[in-house]
Amino acid sequence: MRLTEAYRGGRVSPQRELIAETADRLGRAFTVDELCGAVREKRGDIGVATVYRAVGALESSGWLARVGERDGSVLYARCVRDAHHHHLVCTGCGTVAHIECPLDADALNATADHGFEVTRHEIVLYGTCAACRASLQRAGDD
């Protein structure tokens, strides 16, 4: 992994390197508190503020993306696509899938009827992945 890209060539301290590596290894959507817990398993002296600042820098660079929310906390995930897309988040395990934008030009242009010009938009779809559905079905069969 090239961490200088993750931080857009910014300062990459050992703490920031560990935070980015941990976020990448999680492989699912996570809150900053969850990321902080995972980072502290490796190195207990990294503070919450350090993790929040690193997440902010990773989000600014586009390396992490906000992919929704859980219980009032923002969910983040490693974003591997450069092109415009949206996210599908499993409410069971936090797996994130990248999907093409379901809005076409007509849908976006329809906002002009209300005097708006769309400058950006976000769509997050929540559901359960195949593995979580299978697990739930097995649990129901017992």
mmCIF file of N, CA, C and O in Angstrom, residues 43-92:
data_model
loop_
_atom_site.group_PDB
_atom_site.id
_atom_site.type_symbol
_atom_site.label_atom_id
_atom_site.label_comp_id
_atom_site.label_asym_id
_atom_site.label_seq_id
_atom_site.Cartn_x
_atom_site.Cartn_y
_atom_site.Cartn_z
ATOM 1 N N ARG A 43 -1.317 -0.771 19.035
ATOM 2 C CA ARG A 43 -0.496 0.244 19.708
ATOM 3 C C ARG A 43 -1.395 1.080 20.612
ATOM 4 O O ARG A 43 -2.109 1.965 20.146
ATOM 5 N N GLY A 44 -1.355 0.790 21.884
ATOM 6 C CA GLY A 44 -2.273 1.376 22.841
ATOM 7 C C GLY A 44 -2.085 2.840 23.154
ATOM 8 O O GLY A 44 -2.935 3.455 23.792
ATOM 9 N N ASP A 45 -0.983 3.434 22.711
ATOM 10 C CA ASP A 45 -0.719 4.823 23.069
ATOM 11 C C ASP A 45 -1.250 5.827 22.048
ATOM 12 O O ASP A 45 -1.029 7.021 22.192
ATOM 13 N N ILE A 46 -1.962 5.373 21.014
ATOM 14 C CA ILE A 46 -2.501 6.299 20.017
ATOM 15 C C ILE A 46 -3.855 6.806 20.501
ATOM 16 O O ILE A 46 -4.759 6.025 20.785
ATOM 17 N N GLY A 47 -3.985 8.114 20.602
ATOM 18 C CA GLY A 47 -5.187 8.721 21.149
ATOM 19 C C GLY A 47 -6.317 8.839 20.131
ATOM 20 O O GLY A 47 -6.096 8.795 18.912
ATOM 21 N N VAL A 48 -7.505 9.017 20.657
ATOM 22 C CA VAL A 48 -8.696 9.158 19.815
ATOM 23 C C VAL A 48 -8.570 10.372 18.902
ATOM 24 O O VAL A 48 -8.925 10.308 17.717
ATOM 25 N N ALA A 49 -8.046 11.472 19.414
ATOM 26 C CA ALA A 49 -7.903 12.685 18.603
ATOM 27 C C ALA A 49 -6.987 12.437 17.407
ATOM 28 O O ALA A 49 -7.245 12.931 16.305
ATOM 29 N N THR A 50 -5.942 11.662 17.608
ATOM 30 C CA THR A 50 -5.028 11.331 16.511
ATOM 31 C C THR A 50 -5.749 10.543 15.434
ATOM 32 O O THR A 50 -5.577 10.794 14.239
ATOM 33 N N VAL A 51 -6.582 9.602 15.853
ATOM 34 C CA VAL A 51 -7.341 8.794 14.891
ATOM 35 C C VAL A 51 -8.338 9.679 14.151
ATOM 36 O O VAL A 51 -8.461 9.592 12.919
ATOM 37 N N TYR A 52 -9.042 10.550 14.860
ATOM 38 C CA TYR A 52 -9.997 11.457 14.202
ATOM 39 C C TYR A 52 -9.293 12.352 13.171
ATOM 40 O O TYR A 52 -9.800 12.551 12.074
ATOM 41 N N ARG A 53 -8.139 12.898 13.525
ATOM 42 C CA ARG A 53 -7.407 13.758 12.575
ATOM 43 C C ARG A 53 -6.956 12.965 11.360
ATOM 44 O O ARG A 53 -7.049 13.438 10.220
ATOM 45 N N ALA A 54 -6.481 11.753 11.578
ATOM 46 C CA ALA A 54 -6.034 10.916 10.463
ATOM 47 C C ALA A 54 -7.211 10.552 9.557
ATOM 48 O O ALA A 54 -7.101 10.601 8.328
ATOM 49 N N VAL A 55 -8.352 10.210 10.140
ATOM 50 C CA VAL A 55 -9.540 9.886 9.346
ATOM 51 C C VAL A 55 -9.963 11.105 8.524
ATOM 52 O O VAL A 55 -10.316 10.979 7.351
ATOM 53 N N GLY A 56 -9.900 12.285 9.119
ATOM 54 C CA GLY A 56 -10.214 13.506 8.380
ATOM 55 C C GLY A 56 -9.298 13.697 7.181
ATOM 56 O O GLY A 56 -9.748 14.036 6.084
ATOM 57 N N ALA A 57 -8.017 13.449 7.378
ATOM 58 C CA ALA A 57 -7.055 13.577 6.278
ATOM 59 C C ALA A 57 -7.296 12.508 5.218
ATOM 60 O O ALA A 57 -7.229 12.784 4.014
ATOM 61 N N LEU A 58 -7.600 11.289 5.640
ATOM 62 C CA LEU A 58 -7.866 10.198 4.694
ATOM 63 C C LEU A 58 -9.150 10.446 3.922
ATOM 64 O O LEU A 58 -9.244 10.118 2.733
ATOM 65 N N GLU A 59 -10.143 11.042 4.562
ATOM 66 C CA GLU A 59 -11.380 11.381 3.867
ATOM 67 C C GLU A 59 -11.133 12.521 2.873
ATOM 68 O O GLU A 59 -11.614 12.471 1.732
ATOM 69 N N SER A 60 -10.383 13.517 3.279
ATOM 70 C CA SER A 60 -10.079 14.640 2.382
ATOM 71 C C SER A 60 -9.342 14.186 1.132
ATOM 72 O O SER A 60 -9.537 14.740 0.047
ATOM 73 N N SER A 61 -8.515 13.179 1.272
ATOM 74 C CA SER A 61 -7.747 12.680 0.125
ATOM 75 C C SER A 61 -8.580 11.766 -0.771
ATOM 76 O O SER A 61 -8.145 11.423 -1.862
ATOM 77 N N GLY A 62 -9.764 11.350 -0.283
ATOM 78 C CA GLY A 62 -10.595 10.436 -1.051
ATOM 79 C C GLY A 62 -10.265 8.973 -0.808
ATOM 80 O O GLY A 62 -10.884 8.080 -1.375
ATOM 81 N N TRP A 63 -9.314 8.707 0.059
ATOM 82 C CA TRP A 63 -8.897 7.340 0.359
ATOM 83 C C TRP A 63 -9.938 6.627 1.216
ATOM 84 O O TRP A 63 -10.141 5.436 1.079
ATOM 85 N N LEU A 64 -10.592 7.378 2.098
ATOM 86 C CA LEU A 64 -11.739 6.886 2.866
ATOM 87 C C LEU A 64 -12.960 7.671 2.428
ATOM 88 O O LEU A 64 -12.845 8.834 2.033
ATOM 89 N N ALA A 65 -14.112 7.040 2.519
ATOM 90 C CA ALA A 65 -15.361 7.729 2.180
ATOM 91 C C ALA A 65 -16.385 7.491 3.283
ATOM 92 O O ALA A 65 -16.400 6.433 3.909
ATOM 93 N N ARG A 66 -17.221 8.492 3.501
ATOM 94 C CA ARG A 66 -18.367 8.307 4.378
ATOM 95 C C ARG A 66 -19.365 7.452 3.612
ATOM 96 O O ARG A 66 -19.716 7.766 2.482
ATOM 97 N N VAL A 67 -19.807 6.382 4.239
ATOM 98 C CA VAL A 67 -20.715 5.467 3.547
ATOM 99 C C VAL A 67 -22.012 5.269 4.327
ATOM 100 O O VAL A 67 -22.672 4.246 4.194
ATOM 101 N N GLY A 68 -22.383 6.242 5.124
ATOM 102 C CA GLY A 68 -23.639 6.154 5.860
ATOM 103 C C GLY A 68 -23.431 6.408 7.337
ATOM 104 O O GLY A 68 -22.487 7.085 7.748
ATOM 105 N N GLU A 69 -24.343 5.828 8.118
ATOM 106 C CA GLU A 69 -24.266 6.006 9.570
ATOM 107 C C GLU A 69 -24.822 4.778 10.263
ATOM 108 O O GLU A 69 -25.586 4.007 9.693
ATOM 109 N N ARG A 70 -24.382 4.604 11.504
ATOM 110 C CA ARG A 70 -24.885 3.533 12.360
ATOM 111 C C ARG A 70 -25.010 4.093 13.765
ATOM 112 O O ARG A 70 -24.041 4.625 14.307
ATOM 113 N N ASP A 71 -26.199 4.029 14.308
ATOM 114 C CA ASP A 71 -26.451 4.483 15.683
ATOM 115 C C ASP A 71 -25.923 5.889 15.938
ATOM 116 O O ASP A 71 -25.343 6.177 16.982
ATOM 117 N N GLY A 72 -26.092 6.773 14.964
ATOM 118 C CA GLY A 72 -25.696 8.162 15.120
ATOM 119 C C GLY A 72 -24.231 8.452 14.839
ATOM 120 O O GLY A 72 -23.800 9.595 14.941
ATOM 121 N N SER A 73 -23.443 7.434 14.500
ATOM 122 C CA SER A 73 -22.029 7.636 14.182
ATOM 123 C C SER A 73 -21.805 7.467 12.689
ATOM 124 O O SER A 73 -22.419 6.609 12.053
ATOM 125 N N VAL A 74 -20.916 8.262 12.143
ATOM 126 C CA VAL A 74 -20.590 8.175 10.720
ATOM 127 C C VAL A 74 -19.862 6.867 10.449
ATOM 128 O O VAL A 74 -18.994 6.453 11.219
ATOM 129 N N LEU A 75 -20.237 6.215 9.355
ATOM 130 C CA LEU A 75 -19.525 5.022 8.894
ATOM 131 C C LEU A 75 -18.562 5.418 7.783
ATOM 132 O O LEU A 75 -18.919 6.197 6.897
ATOM 133 N N TYR A 76 -17.372 4.874 7.840
ATOM 134 C CA TYR A 76 -16.355 5.096 6.821
ATOM 135 C C TYR A 76 -15.974 3.757 6.212
ATOM 136 O O TYR A 76 -16.120 2.715 6.843
ATOM 137 N N ALA A 77 -15.458 3.806 4.998
ATOM 138 C CA ALA A 77 -14.910 2.613 4.363
ATOM 139 C C ALA A 77 -13.812 3.032 3.408
ATOM 140 O O ALA A 77 -13.796 4.166 2.916
ATOM 141 N N ARG A 78 -12.919 2.115 3.152
ATOM 142 C CA ARG A 78 -11.864 2.330 2.168
ATOM 143 C C ARG A 78 -12.527 2.448 0.806
ATOM 144 O O ARG A 78 -13.324 1.600 0.425
ATOM 145 N N CYS A 79 -12.254 3.518 0.113
ATOM 146 C CA CYS A 79 -12.890 3.774 -1.173
ATOM 147 C C CYS A 79 -11.862 3.547 -2.277
ATOM 148 O O CYS A 79 -10.870 4.267 -2.358
ATOM 149 N N VAL A 80 -12.105 2.537 -3.096
ATOM 150 C CA VAL A 80 -11.115 2.139 -4.091
ATOM 151 C C VAL A 80 -11.453 2.606 -5.501
ATOM 152 O O VAL A 80 -10.722 2.331 -6.425
ATOM 153 N N ARG A 81 -12.539 3.301 -5.676
ATOM 154 C CA ARG A 81 -12.928 3.781 -6.994
ATOM 155 C C ARG A 81 -12.710 5.272 -7.106
ATOM 156 O O ARG A 81 -13.010 6.022 -6.185
ATOM 157 N N ASP A 82 -12.218 5.691 -8.242
ATOM 158 C CA ASP A 82 -12.051 7.119 -8.486
ATOM 159 C C ASP A 82 -13.297 7.727 -9.107
ATOM 160 O O ASP A 82 -13.625 8.874 -8.860
ATOM 161 N N ALA A 83 -13.995 6.966 -9.938
ATOM 162 C CA ALA A 83 -15.169 7.476 -10.637
ATOM 163 C C ALA A 83 -16.345 7.629 -9.663
ATOM 164 O O ALA A 83 -16.402 6.969 -8.620
ATOM 165 N N HIS A 84 -17.278 8.493 -10.013
ATOM 166 C CA HIS A 84 -18.465 8.724 -9.191
ATOM 167 C C HIS A 84 -19.226 7.410 -9.004
ATOM 168 O O HIS A 84 -19.481 6.690 -9.964
ATOM 169 N N HIS A 85 -19.562 7.100 -7.771
ATOM 170 C CA HIS A 85 -20.301 5.880 -7.450
ATOM 171 C C HIS A 85 -20.969 6.056 -6.092
ATOM 172 O O HIS A 85 -20.816 7.090 -5.443
ATOM 173 N N HIS A 86 -21.707 5.040 -5.681
ATOM 174 C CA HIS A 86 -22.384 5.048 -4.385
ATOM 175 C C HIS A 86 -22.075 3.752 -3.657
ATOM 176 O O HIS A 86 -21.367 2.890 -4.188
ATOM 177 N N HIS A 87 -22.610 3.621 -2.458
ATOM 178 C CA HIS A 87 -22.264 2.484 -1.618
ATOM 179 C C HIS A 87 -23.493 1.724 -1.147
ATOM 180 O O HIS A 87 -24.527 2.315 -0.857
ATOM 181 N N LEU A 88 -23.322 0.423 -1.052
ATOM 182 C CA LEU A 88 -24.304 -0.486 -0.491
ATOM 183 C C LEU A 88 -23.655 -1.067 0.754
ATOM 184 O O LEU A 88 -22.569 -1.655 0.675
ATOM 185 N N VAL A 89 -24.267 -0.860 1.916
ATOM 186 C CA VAL A 89 -23.671 -1.244 3.196
ATOM 187 C C VAL A 89 -24.500 -2.336 3.851
ATOM 188 O O VAL A 89 -25.718 -2.189 4.026
ATOM 189 N N CYS A 90 -23.841 -3.442 4.220
ATOM 190 C CA CYS A 90 -24.523 -4.526 4.927
ATOM 191 C C CYS A 90 -24.712 -4.108 6.383
ATOM 192 O O CYS A 90 -23.753 -3.744 7.070
ATOM 193 N N THR A 91 -25.946 -4.168 6.854
ATOM 194 C CA THR A 91 -26.245 -3.787 8.239
ATOM 195 C C THR A 91 -25.843 -4.876 9.229
ATOM 196 O O THR A 91 -25.828 -4.639 10.424
ATOM 197 N N GLY A 92 -25.492 -6.056 8.704
ATOM 198 C CA GLY A 92 -25.054 -7.135 9.580
ATOM 199 C C GLY A 92 -23.571 -7.076 9.873
ATOM 200 O O GLY A 92 -23.143 -6.912 11.011
#
